[in-house]
Amino acid sequence: MLGDAQMEGQPRLDPLYESEVRFRRLAALSADIYWEQDEALRFTSFSASRASHIERAYTDKLLGKMRWQGGYLNMTESDWEVHRAVLQARQPFRDLELCRYDSRGCKVWFRVSGEPVFDASGAFKGYQGIACDITERRRAEELRELEHAVTRILADADSASAALQTVIRAVCETEGWECGRYFRVDE
């Protein structure tokens, strides 16, 4: 990195440029995506880290749109109203968890945080922030909750048949399946 340890004879880069390079490196270490929005809260740019699993096609579709136009599964209209109120108050937000389907139909979870940006005169210019892929953590939580639910079902069941039906229902609800079946070998 350039700075005090810069080699003699090397041209010194613009301090603003150096600051930008440091900032982008830090953002890449701490998040999968760095994003920016304009004063109308439309996405203007995304910068994904090399390790990111986030689909470029998805972020390209979001350019020019607002966050609530992203097709997220876990947010209700009242959830979005709360989020928009924070944005209208020009407040930072932390750890907003969003879920969507990827191109293969699998759930993908993100944790999003953002800060308002103001110019030198104090005028609001938009938001900037980071997004982290938390899909693995959320999947592990879902499976742990399912395991606990199945254990409770088995402990409380009146019969094997009732337990089996309830377990299948719990698995289907967790996985988003429309139906489930049980087959056994008929002697």
PDB file of C-alpha atoms in Angstrom:
ATOM      1  CA  MET A   1       0.000   0.000   0.000  1.00  0.00           C
ATOM      2  CA  LEU A   2       1.230   3.480  -0.777  1.00  0.00           C
ATOM      3  CA  GLY A   3       1.849   6.014   1.949  1.00  0.00           C
ATOM      4  CA  ASP A   4       4.684   6.578   4.413  1.00  0.00           C
ATOM      5  CA  ALA A   5       6.419   3.398   3.313  1.00  0.00           C
ATOM      6  CA  GLN A   6       6.307   4.490  -0.337  1.00  0.00           C
ATOM      7  CA  MET A   7       9.525   3.796  -2.180  1.00  0.00           C
ATOM      8  CA  GLU A   8      11.640   6.780  -3.116  1.00  0.00           C
ATOM      9  CA  GLY A   9      11.346   7.778  -6.754  1.00  0.00           C
ATOM     10  CA  GLN A  10       7.781   6.437  -7.073  1.00  0.00           C
ATOM     11  CA  PRO A  11       5.218   9.075  -8.028  1.00  0.00           C
ATOM     12  CA  ARG A  12       2.819   9.888  -5.186  1.00  0.00           C
ATOM     13  CA  LEU A  13      -0.804   9.243  -6.049  1.00  0.00           C
ATOM     14  CA  ASP A  14      -3.590  11.682  -5.352  1.00  0.00           C
ATOM     15  CA  PRO A  15      -4.618  11.393  -1.654  1.00  0.00           C
ATOM     16  CA  LEU A  16      -8.296  11.234  -2.644  1.00  0.00           C
ATOM     17  CA  TYR A  17      -7.557   8.347  -5.012  1.00  0.00           C
ATOM     18  CA  GLU A  18      -5.533   6.550  -2.315  1.00  0.00           C
ATOM     19  CA  SER A  19      -8.414   6.977   0.115  1.00  0.00           C
ATOM     20  CA  GLU A  20     -10.860   5.561  -2.427  1.00  0.00           C
ATOM     21  CA  VAL A  21      -8.598   2.540  -3.052  1.00  0.00           C
ATOM     22  CA  ARG A  22      -8.319   1.863   0.704  1.00  0.00           C
ATOM     23  CA  PHE A  23     -12.074   2.229   1.126  1.00  0.00           C
ATOM     24  CA  ARG A  24     -12.862  -0.220  -1.698  1.00  0.00           C
ATOM     25  CA  ARG A  25     -10.369  -2.767  -0.302  1.00  0.00           C
ATOM     26  CA  LEU A  26     -11.952  -2.498   3.136  1.00  0.00           C
ATOM     27  CA  ALA A  27     -15.456  -2.855   1.662  1.00  0.00           C
ATOM     28  CA  ALA A  28     -14.351  -5.961  -0.263  1.00  0.00           C
ATOM     29  CA  LEU A  29     -13.016  -7.508   2.961  1.00  0.00           C
ATOM     30  CA  SER A  30     -16.113  -6.765   4.998  1.00  0.00           C
ATOM     31  CA  ALA A  31     -18.875  -7.515   2.489  1.00  0.00           C
ATOM     32  CA  ASP A  32     -19.829  -9.339  -0.672  1.00  0.00           C
ATOM     33  CA  ILE A  33     -21.176  -6.186  -2.310  1.00  0.00           C
ATOM     34  CA  TYR A  34     -20.728  -2.451  -1.971  1.00  0.00           C
ATOM     35  CA  TRP A  35     -23.720  -0.525  -3.358  1.00  0.00           C
ATOM     36  CA  GLU A  36     -24.795   3.070  -3.944  1.00  0.00           C
ATOM     37  CA  GLN A  37     -28.166   4.772  -4.407  1.00  0.00           C
ATOM     38  CA  ASP A  38     -29.022   8.258  -5.637  1.00  0.00           C
ATOM     39  CA  GLU A  39     -31.210  10.837  -3.872  1.00  0.00           C
ATOM     40  CA  ALA A  40     -34.347   9.137  -5.286  1.00  0.00           C
ATOM     41  CA  LEU A  41     -33.143   5.870  -3.640  1.00  0.00           C
ATOM     42  CA  ARG A  42     -32.505   4.162  -6.985  1.00  0.00           C
ATOM     43  CA  PHE A  43     -29.493   1.873  -7.208  1.00  0.00           C
ATOM     44  CA  THR A  44     -26.690   3.452  -9.240  1.00  0.00           C
ATOM     45  CA  SER A  45     -23.839   0.995  -8.758  1.00  0.00           C
ATOM     46  CA  PHE A  46     -22.772  -2.345  -7.350  1.00  0.00           C
ATOM     47  CA  SER A  47     -19.247  -3.526  -6.738  1.00  0.00           C
ATOM     48  CA  ALA A  48     -18.934  -7.217  -5.871  1.00  0.00           C
ATOM     49  CA  SER A  49     -15.918  -8.723  -4.147  1.00  0.00           C
ATOM     50  CA  ARG A  50     -14.099 -11.496  -5.982  1.00  0.00           C
ATOM     51  CA  ALA A  51     -15.373 -14.040  -3.461  1.00  0.00           C
ATOM     52  CA  SER A  52     -18.988 -12.992  -3.936  1.00  0.00           C
ATOM     53  CA  HIS A  53     -21.550 -15.564  -5.061  1.00  0.00           C
ATOM     54  CA  ILE A  54     -24.052 -12.833  -5.890  1.00  0.00           C
ATOM     55  CA  GLU A  55     -25.269 -13.011  -9.459  1.00  0.00           C
ATOM     56  CA  ARG A  56     -24.196 -10.090 -11.611  1.00  0.00           C
ATOM     57  CA  ALA A  57     -27.364 -10.466 -13.703  1.00  0.00           C
ATOM     58  CA  TYR A  58     -29.454  -9.799 -10.585  1.00  0.00           C
ATOM     59  CA  THR A  59     -27.571  -6.657  -9.578  1.00  0.00           C
ATOM     60  CA  ASP A  60     -27.769  -5.407 -13.177  1.00  0.00           C
ATOM     61  CA  LYS A  61     -31.574  -5.762 -13.021  1.00  0.00           C
ATOM     62  CA  LEU A  62     -31.641  -3.660  -9.837  1.00  0.00           C
ATOM     63  CA  LEU A  63     -29.836  -0.684 -11.395  1.00  0.00           C
ATOM     64  CA  GLY A  64     -32.277   2.232 -11.588  1.00  0.00           C
ATOM     65  CA  LYS A  65     -34.697   0.545  -9.179  1.00  0.00           C
ATOM     66  CA  MET A  66     -35.405   0.963  -5.483  1.00  0.00           C
ATOM     67  CA  ARG A  67     -34.665  -1.784  -2.952  1.00  0.00           C
ATOM     68  CA  TRP A  68     -38.336  -2.680  -2.475  1.00  0.00           C
ATOM     69  CA  GLN A  69     -38.597  -3.397  -6.212  1.00  0.00           C
ATOM     70  CA  GLY A  70     -36.174  -6.321  -5.884  1.00  0.00           C
ATOM     71  CA  GLY A  71     -38.734  -9.106  -5.468  1.00  0.00           C
ATOM     72  CA  TYR A  72     -37.825 -10.115  -1.922  1.00  0.00           C
ATOM     73  CA  LEU A  73     -39.819 -12.947  -0.346  1.00  0.00           C
ATOM     74  CA  ASN A  74     -39.631 -12.100   3.331  1.00  0.00           C
ATOM     75  CA  MET A  75     -40.752  -8.469   3.350  1.00  0.00           C
ATOM     76  CA  THR A  76     -44.389  -7.384   3.738  1.00  0.00           C
ATOM     77  CA  GLU A  77     -45.686  -3.991   2.671  1.00  0.00           C
ATOM     78  CA  SER A  78     -45.645  -2.885   6.314  1.00  0.00           C
ATOM     79  CA  ASP A  79     -41.993  -4.013   6.596  1.00  0.00           C
ATOM     80  CA  TRP A  80     -41.166  -1.842   3.567  1.00  0.00           C
ATOM     81  CA  GLU A  81     -43.083   1.098   5.062  1.00  0.00           C
ATOM     82  CA  VAL A  82     -40.894   0.902   8.180  1.00  0.00           C
ATOM     83  CA  HIS A  83     -37.742   0.728   6.029  1.00  0.00           C
ATOM     84  CA  ARG A  84     -38.857   3.656   3.832  1.00  0.00           C
ATOM     85  CA  ALA A  85     -39.544   5.738   6.959  1.00  0.00           C
ATOM     86  CA  VAL A  86     -35.930   5.188   8.079  1.00  0.00           C
ATOM     87  CA  LEU A  87     -34.708   6.231   4.618  1.00  0.00           C
ATOM     88  CA  GLN A  88     -36.952   9.303   4.507  1.00  0.00           C
ATOM     89  CA  ALA A  89     -35.552  10.342   7.911  1.00  0.00           C
ATOM     90  CA  ARG A  90     -32.069   9.982   6.336  1.00  0.00           C
ATOM     91  CA  GLN A  91     -31.014   7.559   9.058  1.00  0.00           C
ATOM     92  CA  PRO A  92     -28.498   4.732   8.746  1.00  0.00           C
ATOM     93  CA  PHE A  93     -29.861   1.192   8.818  1.00  0.00           C
ATOM     94  CA  ARG A  94     -28.170  -2.028   9.877  1.00  0.00           C
ATOM     95  CA  ASP A  95     -28.650  -5.732   9.273  1.00  0.00           C
ATOM     96  CA  LEU A  96     -31.779  -5.676   7.119  1.00  0.00           C
ATOM     97  CA  GLU A  97     -32.219  -9.319   6.076  1.00  0.00           C
ATOM     98  CA  LEU A  98     -33.662  -9.920   2.622  1.00  0.00           C
ATOM     99  CA  CYS A  99     -34.500 -13.174   0.843  1.00  0.00           C
ATOM    100  CA  ARG A 100     -35.071 -13.845  -2.857  1.00  0.00           C
ATOM    101  CA  TYR A 101     -34.835 -16.731  -5.291  1.00  0.00           C
ATOM    102  CA  ASP A 102     -31.730 -17.045  -7.440  1.00  0.00           C
ATOM    103  CA  SER A 103     -31.740 -18.108 -11.105  1.00  0.00           C
ATOM    104  CA  ARG A 104     -31.920 -21.789 -10.051  1.00  0.00           C
ATOM    105  CA  GLY A 105     -34.950 -21.262  -7.817  1.00  0.00           C
ATOM    106  CA  CYS A 106     -32.957 -21.527  -4.562  1.00  0.00           C
ATOM    107  CA  LYS A 107     -33.414 -19.098  -1.685  1.00  0.00           C
ATOM    108  CA  VAL A 108     -30.610 -16.559  -1.261  1.00  0.00           C
ATOM    109  CA  TRP A 109     -30.375 -14.415   1.891  1.00  0.00           C
ATOM    110  CA  PHE A 110     -28.581 -11.074   2.275  1.00  0.00           C
ATOM    111  CA  ARG A 111     -27.833  -8.843   5.236  1.00  0.00           C
ATOM    112  CA  VAL A 112     -27.852  -5.214   4.078  1.00  0.00           C
ATOM    113  CA  SER A 113     -26.619  -2.085   5.867  1.00  0.00           C
ATOM    114  CA  GLY A 114     -26.483   1.482   4.611  1.00  0.00           C
ATOM    115  CA  GLU A 115     -25.564   5.064   5.473  1.00  0.00           C
ATOM    116  CA  PRO A 116     -26.965   8.301   4.064  1.00  0.00           C
ATOM    117  CA  VAL A 117     -24.566  10.421   1.992  1.00  0.00           C
ATOM    118  CA  PHE A 118     -24.525  14.215   2.146  1.00  0.00           C
ATOM    119  CA  ASP A 119     -22.487  16.705   0.125  1.00  0.00           C
ATOM    120  CA  ALA A 120     -20.340  19.494   1.604  1.00  0.00           C
ATOM    121  CA  SER A 121     -23.378  21.788   1.911  1.00  0.00           C
ATOM    122  CA  GLY A 122     -25.387  19.125   3.771  1.00  0.00           C
ATOM    123  CA  ALA A 123     -27.668  18.213   0.860  1.00  0.00           C
ATOM    124  CA  PHE A 124     -28.781  14.570   0.757  1.00  0.00           C
ATOM    125  CA  LYS A 125     -27.141  12.712  -2.144  1.00  0.00           C
ATOM    126  CA  GLY A 126     -28.337   9.127  -1.551  1.00  0.00           C
ATOM    127  CA  TYR A 127     -27.186   6.065   0.319  1.00  0.00           C
ATOM    128  CA  GLN A 128     -24.174   3.801   0.203  1.00  0.00           C
ATOM    129  CA  GLY A 129     -23.743   0.497   1.917  1.00  0.00           C
ATOM    130  CA  ILE A 130     -22.818  -3.136   1.928  1.00  0.00           C
ATOM    131  CA  ALA A 131     -24.568  -6.484   1.489  1.00  0.00           C
ATOM    132  CA  CYS A 132     -23.370  -9.844   2.779  1.00  0.00           C
ATOM    133  CA  ASP A 133     -24.564 -13.236   1.610  1.00  0.00           C
ATOM    134  CA  ILE A 134     -25.906 -14.993   4.720  1.00  0.00           C
ATOM    135  CA  THR A 135     -27.556 -17.903   2.898  1.00  0.00           C
ATOM    136  CA  GLU A 136     -25.459 -20.613   4.582  1.00  0.00           C
ATOM    137  CA  ARG A 137     -26.141 -19.249   8.064  1.00  0.00           C
ATOM    138  CA  ARG A 138     -29.879 -18.919   7.393  1.00  0.00           C
ATOM    139  CA  ARG A 139     -30.031 -22.434   5.905  1.00  0.00           C
ATOM    140  CA  ALA A 140     -28.302 -23.860   8.980  1.00  0.00           C
ATOM    141  CA  GLU A 141     -30.815 -22.024  11.209  1.00  0.00           C
ATOM    142  CA  GLU A 142     -33.765 -23.366   9.183  1.00  0.00           C
ATOM    143  CA  LEU A 143     -32.470 -26.940   9.412  1.00  0.00           C
ATOM    144  CA  ARG A 144     -31.809 -26.632  13.152  1.00  0.00           C
ATOM    145  CA  GLU A 145     -35.350 -25.289  13.692  1.00  0.00           C
ATOM    146  CA  LEU A 146     -36.757 -28.147  11.583  1.00  0.00           C
ATOM    147  CA  GLU A 147     -34.784 -30.673  13.609  1.00  0.00           C
ATOM    148  CA  HIS A 148     -36.180 -29.248  16.849  1.00  0.00           C
ATOM    149  CA  ALA A 149     -39.721 -29.228  15.409  1.00  0.00           C
ATOM    150  CA  VAL A 150     -39.428 -32.869  14.330  1.00  0.00           C
ATOM    151  CA  THR A 151     -38.128 -33.838  17.776  1.00  0.00           C
ATOM    152  CA  ARG A 152     -41.108 -32.094  19.435  1.00  0.00           C
ATOM    153  CA  ILE A 153     -43.541 -33.735  16.993  1.00  0.00           C
ATOM    154  CA  LEU A 154     -42.144 -37.200  17.708  1.00  0.00           C
ATOM    155  CA  ALA A 155     -42.199 -36.626  21.466  1.00  0.00           C
ATOM    156  CA  ASP A 156     -45.825 -35.410  21.457  1.00  0.00           C
ATOM    157  CA  ALA A 157     -47.270 -37.814  18.862  1.00  0.00           C
ATOM    158  CA  ASP A 158     -50.162 -40.097  19.718  1.00  0.00           C
ATOM    159  CA  SER A 159     -49.303 -42.528  16.916  1.00  0.00           C
ATOM    160  CA  ALA A 160     -46.616 -43.188  14.318  1.00  0.00           C
ATOM    161  CA  SER A 161     -49.049 -42.308  11.525  1.00  0.00           C
ATOM    162  CA  ALA A 162     -49.942 -38.932  13.063  1.00  0.00           C
ATOM    163  CA  ALA A 163     -46.274 -38.176  13.715  1.00  0.00           C
ATOM    164  CA  LEU A 164     -45.338 -39.036  10.146  1.00  0.00           C
ATOM    165  CA  GLN A 165     -48.027 -36.768   8.682  1.00  0.00           C
ATOM    166  CA  THR A 166     -47.010 -33.872  10.923  1.00  0.00           C
ATOM    167  CA  VAL A 167     -43.292 -34.346  10.166  1.00  0.00           C
ATOM    168  CA  ILE A 168     -43.972 -34.371   6.418  1.00  0.00           C
ATOM    169  CA  ARG A 169     -46.026 -31.179   6.796  1.00  0.00           C
ATOM    170  CA  ALA A 170     -43.195 -29.496   8.762  1.00  0.00           C
ATOM    171  CA  VAL A 171     -40.600 -30.490   6.151  1.00  0.00           C
ATOM    172  CA  CYS A 172     -42.813 -29.240   3.304  1.00  0.00           C
ATOM    173  CA  GLU A 173     -43.424 -25.898   5.033  1.00  0.00           C
ATOM    174  CA  THR A 174     -39.715 -25.410   5.747  1.00  0.00           C
ATOM    175  CA  GLU A 175     -38.638 -26.318   2.216  1.00  0.00           C
ATOM    176  CA  GLY A 176     -41.509 -24.516   0.473  1.00  0.00           C
ATOM    177  CA  TRP A 177     -42.807 -27.741  -1.073  1.00  0.00           C
ATOM    178  CA  GLU A 178     -46.442 -28.063  -2.106  1.00  0.00           C
ATOM    179  CA  CYS A 179     -46.710 -31.682  -1.018  1.00  0.00           C
ATOM    180  CA  GLY A 180     -44.806 -34.574   0.477  1.00  0.00           C
ATOM    181  CA  ARG A 181     -45.227 -38.330   0.328  1.00  0.00           C
ATOM    182  CA  TYR A 182     -44.137 -41.293   2.367  1.00  0.00           C
ATOM    183  CA  PHE A 183     -43.489 -44.680   0.786  1.00  0.00           C
ATOM    184  CA  ARG A 184     -42.787 -47.890   2.617  1.00  0.00           C
ATOM    185  CA  VAL A 185     -42.102 -51.407   1.509  1.00  0.00           C
ATOM    186  CA  ASP A 186     -45.235 -53.532   1.403  1.00  0.00           C
ATOM    187  CA  GLU A 187     -44.457 -57.083   2.479  1.00  0.00           C
TER     188      GLU A 187
END
